[in-house]
Short mmCIF file of C-alpha atoms in Angstrom, two decimals:
data_model
loop_
_atom_site.label_atom_id
_atom_site.label_comp_id
_atom_site.label_asym_id
_atom_site.label_seq_id
_atom_site.Cartn_x
_atom_site.Cartn_y
_atom_site.Cartn_z
CA MET A 14 -23.67 -32.15 144.90
CA CYS A 15 -23.44 -35.09 147.28
CA LEU A 16 -25.77 -37.74 148.63
CA ILE A 17 -28.15 -37.32 151.53
CA SER A 18 -30.74 -39.94 152.38
CA PHE A 19 -33.63 -40.10 154.82
CA SER A 20 -34.66 -43.26 156.62
CA LYS A 21 -37.42 -44.24 159.02
CA THR A 22 -34.98 -46.28 161.12
CA LEU A 23 -31.39 -45.68 162.14
CA GLU A 24 -30.34 -49.27 161.43
CA HIS A 25 -30.72 -49.18 157.66
CA GLU A 26 -28.63 -50.57 154.81
CA GLY A 27 -26.93 -47.21 154.26
CA ASN A 28 -25.10 -47.56 157.57
CA ALA A 29 -24.11 -51.22 157.11
CA LYS A 30 -20.88 -50.39 155.27
CA MET A 31 -19.76 -48.18 158.15
CA LYS A 32 -19.19 -51.28 160.28
CA HIS A 33 -16.20 -52.10 158.04
CA PHE A 34 -14.86 -48.55 157.63
CA ASN A 35 -11.43 -48.00 159.20
CA GLY A 36 -10.13 -45.07 157.14
CA SER A 37 -9.76 -46.92 153.84
CA PRO A 38 -12.40 -47.23 151.09
CA VAL A 39 -15.06 -49.90 151.58
CA TRP A 40 -17.47 -48.73 148.88
CA ALA A 41 -16.94 -48.34 145.12
CA ASN A 42 -19.20 -46.83 142.47
CA ILE A 43 -18.43 -48.61 139.21
CA VAL A 44 -19.53 -46.96 135.97
CA ILE A 45 -19.85 -49.97 133.67
CA THR A 46 -21.00 -47.70 130.85
CA ASP A 47 -20.93 -43.92 130.55
CA GLY A 48 -23.69 -44.03 127.94
CA CYS A 49 -27.36 -43.32 128.66
CA SER A 50 -30.45 -43.01 126.46
CA HIS A 51 -31.93 -40.31 128.71
CA LYS A 52 -30.87 -36.68 128.55
CA CYS A 53 -31.58 -35.35 132.04
CA VAL A 54 -31.43 -31.57 132.11
CA TRP A 55 -29.21 -31.53 135.22
CA CYS A 56 -26.80 -34.22 134.02
CA TYR A 57 -23.25 -33.35 135.08
CA GLY A 58 -21.66 -36.04 132.91
CA ALA A 59 -23.41 -35.60 129.54
CA PHE A 60 -23.73 -39.39 129.55
CA TYR A 61 -25.97 -39.31 126.48
CA GLU A 62 -22.90 -38.26 124.46
CA HIS A 63 -20.72 -41.26 125.40
CA ASN A 64 -20.61 -45.01 125.01
CA ASN A 65 -17.54 -46.37 126.79
CA ILE A 66 -18.18 -49.83 128.22
CA MET A 67 -16.53 -52.07 130.82
CA THR A 68 -16.54 -55.73 129.78
CA ASP A 69 -17.22 -58.60 132.14
CA SER A 70 -13.57 -59.65 131.73
CA ASP A 71 -12.44 -56.16 132.74
CA PHE A 72 -14.75 -56.25 135.73
CA LYS A 73 -13.44 -59.64 136.81
CA SER A 74 -9.87 -58.32 136.86
CA LEU A 75 -10.97 -55.12 138.57
CA SER A 76 -12.90 -56.99 141.25
CA GLU A 77 -9.81 -58.91 142.38
CA LYS A 78 -7.97 -55.66 143.00
CA LEU A 79 -10.97 -54.13 144.76
CA LEU A 80 -11.15 -57.10 147.11
CA ASP A 81 -7.45 -56.68 147.91
CA MET A 82 -8.16 -53.01 148.64
CA GLY A 83 -10.88 -53.92 151.15
CA ILE A 84 -13.96 -52.93 149.14
CA LYS A 85 -17.13 -54.51 150.56
CA GLN A 86 -19.92 -52.85 148.57
CA VAL A 87 -20.20 -51.95 144.89
CA THR A 88 -22.78 -49.78 143.18
CA ILE A 89 -23.13 -50.77 139.53
CA SER A 90 -24.00 -47.56 137.72
CA GLY A 91 -23.57 -45.46 134.61
CA GLY A 92 -24.74 -43.71 132.51
CA GLU A 93 -27.44 -46.32 132.51
CA PRO A 94 -25.95 -49.68 133.56
CA MET A 95 -28.76 -51.78 132.10
CA GLU A 96 -27.84 -50.47 128.66
CA SER A 97 -24.51 -52.27 128.89
CA PRO A 98 -24.44 -55.68 127.14
CA TYR A 99 -22.44 -56.97 130.11
CA PHE A 100 -24.85 -55.84 132.84
CA GLU A 101 -26.16 -59.28 133.83
CA LYS A 102 -22.74 -60.93 133.76
CA ILE A 103 -21.21 -58.14 135.87
CA ILE A 104 -24.02 -58.32 138.44
CA LYS A 105 -23.53 -62.06 138.85
CA LEU A 106 -19.74 -61.72 139.03
CA ALA A 107 -19.98 -59.01 141.69
CA PHE A 108 -22.24 -61.17 143.83
CA GLU A 109 -20.08 -64.27 143.37
CA LYS A 110 -17.01 -62.30 144.46
CA GLY A 111 -18.78 -61.54 147.74
CA PHE A 112 -19.62 -57.87 147.25
CA LYS A 113 -22.86 -56.37 148.49
CA VAL A 114 -24.36 -55.27 145.17
CA HIS A 115 -26.36 -52.09 144.56
CA VAL A 116 -27.63 -50.86 141.19
CA ALA A 117 -28.23 -47.19 140.25
CA THR A 118 -30.65 -46.88 137.32
CA HIS A 119 -33.41 -44.80 135.78
CA GLY A 120 -35.39 -48.06 135.83
CA GLU A 121 -37.00 -47.88 132.42
CA HIS A 122 -35.67 -51.27 131.32
CA ILE A 123 -36.70 -53.36 134.35
CA THR A 124 -39.54 -55.83 133.71
CA GLU A 125 -40.92 -58.94 135.39
CA ALA A 126 -38.39 -60.98 133.41
CA ASP A 127 -35.55 -59.27 135.30
CA LEU A 128 -36.93 -60.09 138.75
CA PRO A 129 -34.96 -63.36 139.24
CA LEU A 130 -31.67 -61.52 138.58
CA PHE A 131 -32.42 -58.78 141.12
CA LEU A 132 -33.83 -61.18 143.72
CA SER A 133 -30.81 -63.47 143.52
CA TYR A 134 -27.90 -61.06 143.21
CA VAL A 135 -28.83 -57.46 144.12
CA ASP A 136 -29.22 -56.02 147.61
CA GLN A 137 -30.60 -52.61 146.64
CA VAL A 138 -31.77 -50.68 143.57
CA GLN A 139 -31.59 -46.86 143.45
CA PHE A 140 -33.93 -45.11 141.04
CA ASN A 141 -33.48 -41.55 139.80
CA PHE A 142 -36.93 -40.36 140.81
CA GLN A 143 -38.28 -36.96 139.79
CA GLY A 144 -41.98 -37.50 140.50
CA SER A 145 -44.98 -37.59 138.17
CA LYS A 146 -45.10 -33.82 137.58
CA ARG A 147 -41.69 -33.44 135.94
CA HIS A 148 -40.01 -36.82 135.50
CA ASP A 149 -40.55 -37.18 131.75
CA SER A 150 -39.62 -33.58 131.01
CA VAL A 151 -36.48 -33.79 133.16
CA HIS A 152 -35.37 -37.09 131.62
CA LYS A 153 -36.57 -35.99 128.15
CA VAL A 154 -38.16 -39.38 127.51
CA LYS A 155 -41.93 -39.59 127.19
CA GLY A 156 -43.47 -42.38 129.24
CA SER A 157 -40.34 -42.99 131.32
CA TYR A 158 -42.06 -42.23 134.64
CA THR A 159 -44.74 -44.86 134.06
CA LYS A 160 -42.07 -47.46 133.27
CA GLN A 161 -40.04 -46.46 136.32
CA VAL A 162 -43.01 -46.73 138.66
CA ASN A 163 -43.79 -50.18 137.26
CA ALA A 164 -40.17 -51.23 137.88
CA ILE A 165 -40.23 -49.99 141.50
CA LYS A 166 -43.49 -51.86 142.12
CA ILE A 167 -42.11 -55.08 140.62
CA LEU A 168 -39.03 -55.02 142.84
CA SER A 169 -40.62 -53.63 146.02
CA ASP A 170 -43.52 -56.08 145.92
CA ALA A 171 -41.02 -58.94 145.58
CA GLY A 172 -38.97 -57.75 148.56
CA VAL A 173 -36.02 -56.11 146.80
CA LYS A 174 -34.93 -52.94 148.60
CA THR A 175 -35.62 -49.84 146.52
CA VAL A 176 -34.39 -46.29 147.08
CA SER A 177 -35.63 -43.13 145.38
CA MET A 178 -32.95 -40.67 144.30
CA THR A 179 -34.20 -37.15 143.57
CA THR A 180 -31.99 -34.45 142.11
CA ILE A 181 -33.13 -31.14 143.61
CA GLY A 182 -32.79 -27.56 142.43
CA LYS A 183 -34.84 -24.39 142.05
CA TYR A 184 -37.06 -26.06 139.47
CA ASN A 185 -38.54 -28.63 141.88
CA VAL A 186 -37.64 -27.64 145.45
CA ASN A 187 -41.23 -26.57 146.14
CA ASP A 188 -42.58 -29.93 144.91
CA LEU A 189 -40.70 -32.10 147.41
CA ASP A 190 -43.78 -32.94 149.49
CA SER A 191 -45.46 -34.56 146.49
CA ILE A 192 -42.28 -36.14 145.10
CA PHE A 193 -41.34 -37.76 148.40
CA SER A 194 -44.96 -38.82 149.04
CA GLU A 195 -45.11 -40.58 145.68
CA ALA A 196 -41.85 -42.41 146.40
CA ASP A 197 -43.02 -43.40 149.89
CA ALA A 198 -46.29 -44.77 148.50
CA LEU A 199 -44.29 -47.03 146.18
CA GLY A 200 -42.61 -48.69 149.16
CA VAL A 201 -39.06 -47.36 148.95
CA SER A 202 -36.84 -48.15 151.94
CA ARG A 203 -35.11 -44.76 151.85
CA ILE A 204 -35.52 -41.38 150.18
CA ARG A 205 -32.28 -40.02 148.78
CA MET A 206 -31.44 -36.64 147.32
CA SER A 207 -28.59 -34.65 145.82
CA ASP A 208 -28.50 -31.02 144.77
CA VAL A 209 -27.77 -29.41 141.43
CA ASN A 210 -25.60 -26.64 142.81
CA GLY A 211 -22.42 -28.06 141.31
CA ARG A 212 -19.98 -26.17 139.13
CA GLY A 213 -21.25 -27.77 135.95
CA LEU A 214 -24.74 -26.38 136.48
CA PRO A 215 -24.44 -22.71 137.50
CA TRP A 216 -27.93 -21.97 136.17
CA ARG A 217 -29.40 -24.06 139.02
CA LYS A 218 -27.62 -22.35 141.93
CA MET A 219 -29.59 -21.70 145.10
CA ASP A 220 -28.84 -21.53 148.80
CA VAL A 221 -27.84 -25.07 149.69
CA GLN A 222 -28.95 -24.82 153.32
CA GLU A 223 -32.41 -23.77 152.21
CA LEU A 224 -32.53 -26.76 149.89
CA PHE A 225 -31.44 -29.20 152.61
CA ASP A 226 -33.88 -27.76 155.14
CA LYS A 227 -36.83 -28.06 152.77
CA ALA A 228 -35.92 -31.65 151.87
CA THR A 229 -35.55 -32.59 155.54
CA ASN A 230 -38.91 -31.05 156.38
CA SER A 231 -40.64 -32.94 153.55
CA ALA A 232 -39.02 -36.23 154.54
CA ASN A 233 -39.83 -35.78 158.24
CA LYS A 234 -43.52 -35.33 157.48
CA LEU A 235 -43.54 -38.89 156.12
CA GLY A 236 -41.68 -40.39 159.07
CA TYR A 237 -38.17 -40.36 157.56
CA LYS A 238 -36.51 -38.99 160.71
CA TYR A 239 -32.92 -40.14 160.26
CA VAL A 240 -30.49 -38.24 158.03
CA HIS A 241 -27.66 -40.19 156.43
CA SER A 242 -25.39 -37.56 154.89
CA TYR A 243 -22.19 -37.71 152.86
CA ASP A 244 -22.30 -33.97 152.35
CA PRO A 245 -19.79 -31.91 154.37
CA ASP A 246 -22.25 -29.02 154.49
CA TYR A 247 -25.05 -31.02 156.11
CA LYS A 248 -24.58 -33.09 159.24
CA GLY A 249 -26.30 -36.47 159.51
CA ASP A 250 -26.06 -39.61 161.59
CA THR A 251 -23.22 -41.14 159.55
CA GLY A 252 -20.30 -39.38 161.20
CA VAL A 253 -18.64 -38.97 157.79
CA GLY A 254 -18.47 -35.78 155.77
CA CYS A 255 -17.38 -35.89 152.12
CA MET A 256 -17.08 -39.58 151.26
CA TYR A 257 -14.04 -38.85 149.05
CA GLN A 258 -12.25 -36.69 151.59
CA GLU A 259 -12.88 -39.25 154.32
CA ASN A 260 -11.57 -42.09 152.08
CA LEU A 261 -14.82 -44.03 152.40
CA PHE A 262 -15.64 -44.20 148.70
CA ILE A 263 -14.03 -44.48 145.26
CA ASP A 264 -15.47 -43.76 141.82
CA ILE A 265 -14.35 -45.95 138.90
CA LYS A 266 -14.73 -45.18 135.19
CA PRO A 267 -15.43 -47.81 132.48
CA ASN A 268 -11.68 -48.01 131.76
CA SER A 269 -10.99 -49.02 135.41
CA VAL A 270 -9.49 -45.64 136.29
CA VAL A 271 -10.28 -44.28 139.76
CA LYS A 272 -11.34 -40.63 139.58
CA TYR A 273 -12.17 -37.95 142.09
CA CYS A 274 -15.80 -36.79 142.32
CA GLY A 275 -17.37 -36.49 138.86
CA THR A 276 -19.26 -33.32 139.74
CA VAL A 277 -16.05 -31.35 140.31
CA GLN A 278 -14.91 -29.41 137.27
CA GLY A 279 -11.99 -30.78 135.26
CA GLU A 280 -10.33 -34.17 134.86
CA HIS A 281 -9.28 -35.69 138.16
CA ASP A 282 -8.02 -39.19 137.38
CA ILE A 283 -6.12 -40.76 140.26
CA VAL A 284 -4.94 -44.28 139.44
CA ASP A 285 -5.47 -46.88 136.71
CA LEU A 286 -6.41 -50.20 138.29
CA LYS A 287 -5.82 -52.02 135.00
CA THR A 288 -2.09 -51.55 135.41
CA ASP A 289 0.25 -53.55 137.62
CA VAL A 290 -0.30 -51.18 140.53
CA THR A 291 -0.82 -53.13 143.75
CA ALA A 292 -3.79 -52.62 146.05
CA LYS A 293 -1.47 -50.99 148.60
CA GLU A 294 -0.06 -48.59 145.99
CA ALA A 295 -3.55 -47.76 144.71
CA LEU A 296 -4.80 -46.96 148.21
CA LYS A 297 -1.76 -44.76 148.85
CA ALA A 298 -2.36 -42.81 145.62
CA ILE A 299 -6.06 -42.35 146.42
CA LYS A 300 -5.44 -41.13 149.96
CA GLU A 301 -2.68 -38.74 148.87
CA TYR A 302 -4.87 -37.29 146.13
CA ASN A 303 -7.77 -36.80 148.52
CA LYS A 304 -5.46 -35.16 151.05
CA ASN A 305 -4.11 -32.73 148.43
CA PHE A 306 -7.69 -31.92 147.41
CA ALA A 307 -8.65 -31.04 150.98
CA CYS A 308 -11.25 -28.27 151.23
CA ASP A 309 -13.64 -26.90 153.83
CA THR A 310 -16.82 -27.47 151.85
CA CYS A 311 -18.10 -29.48 148.87
CA ALA A 312 -15.61 -28.89 146.05
CA SER A 313 -18.38 -28.94 143.44
CA ARG A 314 -19.78 -25.81 145.12
CA ASP A 315 -16.44 -24.03 145.14
CA TYR A 316 -16.72 -21.56 142.28
CA ASN A 317 -13.07 -20.60 142.48
CA ASP A 318 -10.46 -22.48 140.50
CA ILE A 319 -9.13 -25.46 142.43
CA GLN A 320 -5.43 -26.15 142.26
CA ILE A 321 -4.24 -29.59 143.31
CA GLU A 322 -0.76 -31.07 143.44
CA ALA A 323 -0.06 -33.93 141.08
CA VAL A 324 0.30 -37.35 142.69
CA ALA A 325 3.12 -39.49 141.39
#
């Protein structure tokens, strides 16, 4: 269940971080809240059941350590990040620290009043986009698609980069032409997808190659010819397989703990960045954990039990 995106040009923002990549993480996904008002049927994190929040003070401390680790780009996510009371403060802090700032959201809360914040501090906004046919039923919130489309138009028309993010499984794989066409018509800069073949969602299993091939075909029809893949089972133009295994990316929980991929079954906490651990020690722990977790394919698709050595 990893990220694959399609672009009309090879020189897109998805590849920008690769200019800094030298074998240590340059990109961090920061879950500032694990709560979400939506209840997406494919959700691997059951975010609607939680409400842990990272404060702006916590983020400020975390950001100093991330800078020391060499992180260049942060994705502010959740849950739903705009449902955190600290969202605006964290966005501004991230920008002021010099990070390239992305936001991952369902988009329901974005209005014209938010435009100055996004124009001034955010490089890209990623919307979980399921298309008009199924969006509301997937998210289980009536009217959410209309609000999302309005948000994409507000940002795209103002020049903020927008990306559609579609979660794909048996239930919608035959609708990709229309889903991608709707996203393209809204002016997104890239079309992104992930699959729902992970361990937490066995009822959605399908042949992953079939899924990737259908998505690629639908994207190509619209002129999205370049494949930027972080999935070890699908080659793209990035030159990186699993972004965890390659040490490109780290995932951070609201309590500032770095975890392994959230779609892999079980708890896989690596290191607590709130402690006195140095940036060098944190990087060592992350790389050792990733090395011990080494596998030939996406671990979220490995339906056998995974045993991994503990990292001191």
